[in-house]
Amino acid sequence: MEVSKHLDAFGAEGLALASAARDAGPEALVPTCPGWRVRDLIRHTGMVHRWATGMVVDESRTCREAADEPALEGEALFERFTEGHRLLVEALRAASAALECWTVFPARSSLAFRARRQAHETRIHRVDAESARGGARTPVAPAHAEDGIDELLAGFHARDRSRVRTDSPRTLRIRTVDTDAVWTVRLSTRHR
């Protein structure tokens, strides 16, 4: 997917997350994140957005610790989240295509990595907020879902840190029913 499509999705997903979280209320339990309330979800996602903004703006080539979010309540909690989301959208839109900053795994560019990662991170937490609110969940467009699966399999699970391992070698084949994308994943006790 193009960076611009990820950025558009990230912008929309953050607004939808904030709306669903407000509707649910900060005390609502988040069934998809056991032990969390909406306040925890908003603080976590807001922390990630502000951390990523710093990585992009400072063009940091090393991973650094994220700052703790303040223990805000009520409307101040949602305002801080909305501001942090807006700042990251602006930073990514203003970033050069030649941006170089730390990434979790290799990507065609740091900007492509950051736009993609934040679109997926925010999308899944939007689904979490909608699960706390109850009612219908907004469907994920097939192209975005396919890209999320690709990021998970080709990015996160290709890393040495992946815990998806098996005692005897196995092959896992994944095919989407709506886009007909296919992945073949070879599982073993260690990373290859």
C-alpha positions as a Markdown table, in Angstrom:
| # | Residue | x | y | z |
|---|---|---|---|---|
| 1 | Met | 0.0 | 0.0 | 0.0 |
| 2 | Glu | 1.1 | 3.6 | -0.6 |
| 3 | Val | 2.2 | 5.7 | 2.3 |
| 4 | Ser | -0.6 | 8.2 | 1.6 |
| 5 | Lys | -3.2 | 5.4 | 1.9 |
| 6 | His | -1.7 | 4.4 | 5.3 |
| 7 | Leu | -1.7 | 8.1 | 6.4 |
| 8 | Asp | -5.3 | 8.6 | 5.4 |
| 9 | Ala | -6.3 | 5.4 | 7.2 |
| 10 | Phe | -4.3 | 6.4 | 10.3 |
| 11 | Gly | -6.0 | 9.8 | 10.4 |
| 12 | Ala | -9.5 | 8.3 | 10.1 |
| 13 | Glu | -8.8 | 5.4 | 12.6 |
| 14 | Gly | -7.6 | 7.8 | 15.3 |
| 15 | Leu | -10.8 | 9.9 | 15.0 |
| 16 | Ala | -12.9 | 6.7 | 15.1 |
| 17 | Leu | -11.0 | 5.4 | 18.1 |
| 18 | Ala | -11.6 | 8.6 | 20.0 |
| 19 | Ser | -15.3 | 8.7 | 19.1 |
| 20 | Ala | -15.9 | 5.0 | 20.2 |
| 21 | Ala | -13.9 | 5.5 | 23.4 |
| 22 | Arg | -15.9 | 8.6 | 24.3 |
| 23 | Asp | -19.1 | 6.8 | 23.6 |
| 24 | Ala | -18.0 | 3.9 | 25.8 |
| 25 | Gly | -16.7 | 6.1 | 28.6 |
| 26 | Pro | -13.3 | 5.9 | 30.4 |
| 27 | Glu | -14.6 | 3.3 | 32.9 |
| 28 | Ala | -15.9 | 0.8 | 30.4 |
| 29 | Leu | -14.1 | -2.6 | 30.3 |
| 30 | Val | -12.3 | -3.5 | 27.0 |
| 31 | Pro | -13.3 | -7.1 | 26.4 |
| 32 | Thr | -10.5 | -7.5 | 23.7 |
| 33 | Cys | -7.9 | -6.3 | 26.2 |
| 34 | Pro | -8.5 | -8.2 | 29.5 |
| 35 | Gly | -7.9 | -6.1 | 32.5 |
| 36 | Trp | -8.1 | -2.8 | 30.7 |
| 37 | Arg | -10.6 | -0.1 | 30.8 |
| 38 | Val | -11.1 | 2.5 | 28.0 |
| 39 | Arg | -8.9 | 4.9 | 30.0 |
| 40 | Asp | -6.0 | 2.4 | 29.8 |
| 41 | Leu | -6.6 | 1.9 | 26.0 |
| 42 | Ile | -6.5 | 5.7 | 25.4 |
| 43 | Arg | -3.4 | 6.2 | 27.5 |
| 44 | His | -1.6 | 3.3 | 25.8 |
| 45 | Thr | -2.4 | 4.4 | 22.3 |
| 46 | Gly | -1.7 | 8.1 | 23.1 |
| 47 | Met | 1.7 | 7.1 | 24.5 |
| 48 | Val | 2.5 | 5.2 | 21.3 |
| 49 | His | 1.5 | 8.1 | 19.2 |
| 50 | Arg | 3.6 | 10.6 | 21.1 |
| 51 | Trp | 6.6 | 8.2 | 21.2 |
| 52 | Ala | 6.4 | 7.7 | 17.4 |
| 53 | Thr | 6.1 | 11.5 | 16.9 |
| 54 | Gly | 9.3 | 12.0 | 18.8 |
| 55 | Met | 11.0 | 9.2 | 16.7 |
| 56 | Val | 9.9 | 10.9 | 13.4 |
| 57 | Val | 10.5 | 14.5 | 14.4 |
| 58 | Asp | 13.9 | 13.8 | 15.9 |
| 59 | Glu | 14.8 | 11.3 | 13.2 |
| 60 | Ser | 16.0 | 9.0 | 16.0 |
| 61 | Arg | 18.0 | 6.1 | 14.7 |
| 62 | Thr | 17.9 | 4.2 | 18.0 |
| 63 | Cys | 14.9 | 3.0 | 19.9 |
| 64 | Arg | 14.2 | 5.0 | 23.0 |
| 65 | Glu | 11.9 | 4.7 | 26.0 |
| 66 | Ala | 8.4 | 6.0 | 25.8 |
| 67 | Ala | 7.3 | 8.6 | 28.4 |
| 68 | Asp | 4.5 | 7.7 | 30.7 |
| 69 | Glu | 1.2 | 9.3 | 30.0 |
| 70 | Pro | -0.2 | 11.6 | 32.7 |
| 71 | Ala | -3.1 | 10.2 | 34.7 |
| 72 | Leu | -5.7 | 12.4 | 33.2 |
| 73 | Glu | -9.4 | 11.8 | 33.6 |
| 74 | Gly | -12.6 | 12.8 | 31.8 |
| 75 | Glu | -12.4 | 15.1 | 28.8 |
| 76 | Ala | -8.8 | 16.0 | 29.4 |
| 77 | Leu | -7.9 | 12.3 | 28.7 |
| 78 | Phe | -9.6 | 12.4 | 25.4 |
| 79 | Glu | -8.2 | 15.9 | 24.5 |
| 80 | Arg | -4.7 | 14.7 | 25.1 |
| 81 | Phe | -5.2 | 11.6 | 23.0 |
| 82 | Thr | -6.7 | 13.7 | 20.1 |
| 83 | Glu | -3.9 | 16.2 | 20.3 |
| 84 | Gly | -1.2 | 13.4 | 20.3 |
| 85 | His | -2.9 | 11.7 | 17.3 |
| 86 | Arg | -3.1 | 15.0 | 15.4 |
| 87 | Leu | 0.6 | 15.7 | 16.1 |
| 88 | Leu | 1.7 | 12.3 | 14.7 |
| 89 | Val | -0.5 | 12.7 | 11.6 |
| 90 | Glu | 1.1 | 16.1 | 11.0 |
| 91 | Ala | 4.6 | 14.9 | 11.6 |
| 92 | Leu | 4.2 | 11.9 | 9.2 |
| 93 | Arg | 2.6 | 14.1 | 6.5 |
| 94 | Ala | 5.4 | 16.6 | 6.9 |
| 95 | Ala | 8.2 | 14.0 | 6.9 |
| 96 | Ser | 10.5 | 13.6 | 4.0 |
| 97 | Ala | 10.3 | 10.5 | 1.9 |
| 98 | Ala | 14.0 | 10.1 | 2.8 |
| 99 | Leu | 13.2 | 10.1 | 6.6 |
| 100 | Glu | 15.6 | 7.8 | 8.5 |
| 101 | Cys | 14.6 | 6.7 | 12.0 |
| 102 | Trp | 14.5 | 3.5 | 14.0 |
| 103 | Thr | 12.1 | 0.8 | 12.9 |
| 104 | Val | 11.1 | -2.6 | 14.5 |
| 105 | Phe | 12.0 | -4.5 | 11.3 |
| 106 | Pro | 13.3 | -3.6 | 7.9 |
| 107 | Ala | 11.0 | -1.7 | 5.5 |
| 108 | Arg | 11.3 | 0.0 | 2.2 |
| 109 | Ser | 11.6 | 3.3 | 4.1 |
| 110 | Ser | 11.3 | 4.6 | 7.6 |
| 111 | Leu | 8.3 | 6.7 | 6.5 |
| 112 | Ala | 6.5 | 3.8 | 5.0 |
| 113 | Phe | 7.2 | 1.7 | 8.1 |
| 114 | Arg | 5.9 | 4.4 | 10.5 |
| 115 | Ala | 2.8 | 5.2 | 8.4 |
| 116 | Arg | 1.9 | 1.5 | 8.1 |
| 117 | Arg | 2.6 | 0.6 | 11.7 |
| 118 | Gln | 0.6 | 3.5 | 13.1 |
| 119 | Ala | -2.3 | 2.8 | 10.8 |
| 120 | His | -2.5 | -0.8 | 11.9 |
| 121 | Glu | -1.8 | -0.1 | 15.6 |
| 122 | Thr | -4.5 | 2.5 | 15.7 |
| 123 | Arg | -7.0 | 0.4 | 13.7 |
| 124 | Ile | -6.7 | -2.5 | 16.1 |
| 125 | His | -7.2 | -0.2 | 19.1 |
| 126 | Arg | -10.2 | 1.4 | 17.3 |
| 127 | Val | -11.7 | -2.1 | 17.2 |
| 128 | Asp | -10.9 | -2.5 | 20.9 |
| 129 | Ala | -12.7 | 0.8 | 21.7 |
| 130 | Glu | -15.7 | -0.3 | 19.6 |
| 131 | Ser | -15.8 | -3.6 | 21.5 |
| 132 | Ala | -15.9 | -1.6 | 24.8 |
| 133 | Arg | -18.7 | 0.6 | 23.4 |
| 134 | Gly | -20.7 | -2.4 | 22.2 |
| 135 | Gly | -22.8 | -2.5 | 19.1 |
| 136 | Ala | -21.6 | -2.9 | 15.5 |
| 137 | Arg | -17.9 | -2.7 | 14.8 |
| 138 | Thr | -16.6 | -0.9 | 11.7 |
| 139 | Pro | -15.4 | -3.4 | 9.2 |
| 140 | Val | -11.8 | -3.3 | 8.1 |
| 141 | Ala | -11.4 | -2.8 | 4.3 |
| 142 | Pro | -10.0 | -6.0 | 2.7 |
| 143 | Ala | -6.8 | -4.3 | 1.4 |
| 144 | His | -6.0 | -2.9 | 4.9 |
| 145 | Ala | -6.7 | -6.3 | 6.5 |
| 146 | Glu | -4.5 | -8.0 | 4.0 |
| 147 | Asp | -1.7 | -5.5 | 4.6 |
| 148 | Gly | -2.1 | -6.1 | 8.4 |
| 149 | Ile | -1.7 | -9.8 | 8.0 |
| 150 | Asp | 1.4 | -9.2 | 5.8 |
| 151 | Glu | 2.9 | -6.9 | 8.4 |
| 152 | Leu | 2.3 | -9.5 | 11.1 |
| 153 | Leu | 3.7 | -12.5 | 9.2 |
| 154 | Ala | 6.5 | -10.9 | 7.1 |
| 155 | Gly | 7.5 | -8.3 | 9.7 |
| 156 | Phe | 6.8 | -9.2 | 13.3 |
| 157 | His | 7.0 | -13.0 | 13.0 |
| 158 | Ala | 10.1 | -12.9 | 10.8 |
| 159 | Arg | 12.0 | -11.5 | 13.7 |
| 160 | Asp | 14.2 | -13.5 | 16.1 |
| 161 | Arg | 11.9 | -12.3 | 19.0 |
| 162 | Ser | 8.8 | -14.0 | 17.5 |
| 163 | Arg | 7.4 | -16.6 | 19.9 |
| 164 | Val | 5.6 | -18.5 | 17.2 |
| 165 | Arg | 7.7 | -21.6 | 17.2 |
| 166 | Thr | 7.1 | -25.4 | 17.0 |
| 167 | Asp | 9.2 | -28.4 | 18.2 |
| 168 | Ser | 9.1 | -30.0 | 14.8 |
| 169 | Pro | 9.2 | -28.2 | 11.5 |
| 170 | Arg | 5.7 | -27.3 | 10.1 |
| 171 | Thr | 4.4 | -25.2 | 7.3 |
| 172 | Leu | 1.5 | -22.9 | 7.7 |
| 173 | Arg | -0.3 | -21.7 | 4.6 |
| 174 | Ile | -2.6 | -18.7 | 5.0 |
| 175 | Arg | -5.0 | -17.5 | 2.2 |
| 176 | Thr | -7.5 | -14.7 | 2.5 |
| 177 | Val | -11.0 | -15.4 | 1.3 |
| 178 | Asp | -11.7 | -11.8 | 0.1 |
| 179 | Thr | -8.4 | -10.8 | -1.6 |
| 180 | Asp | -7.0 | -14.3 | -2.4 |
| 181 | Ala | -3.6 | -13.3 | -0.9 |
| 182 | Val | -1.4 | -16.2 | 0.1 |
| 183 | Trp | 1.5 | -16.6 | 2.7 |
| 184 | Thr | 3.5 | -19.6 | 3.4 |
| 185 | Val | 5.1 | -19.6 | 6.8 |
| 186 | Arg | 7.7 | -22.1 | 7.9 |
| 187 | Leu | 7.7 | -22.8 | 11.6 |
| 188 | Ser | 10.5 | -24.4 | 13.6 |
| 189 | Thr | 12.1 | -24.1 | 17.0 |
| 190 | Arg | 14.3 | -21.2 | 16.0 |
| 191 | His | 14.5 | -18.2 | 13.6 |
| 192 | Arg | 16.0 | -18.9 | 10.2 |
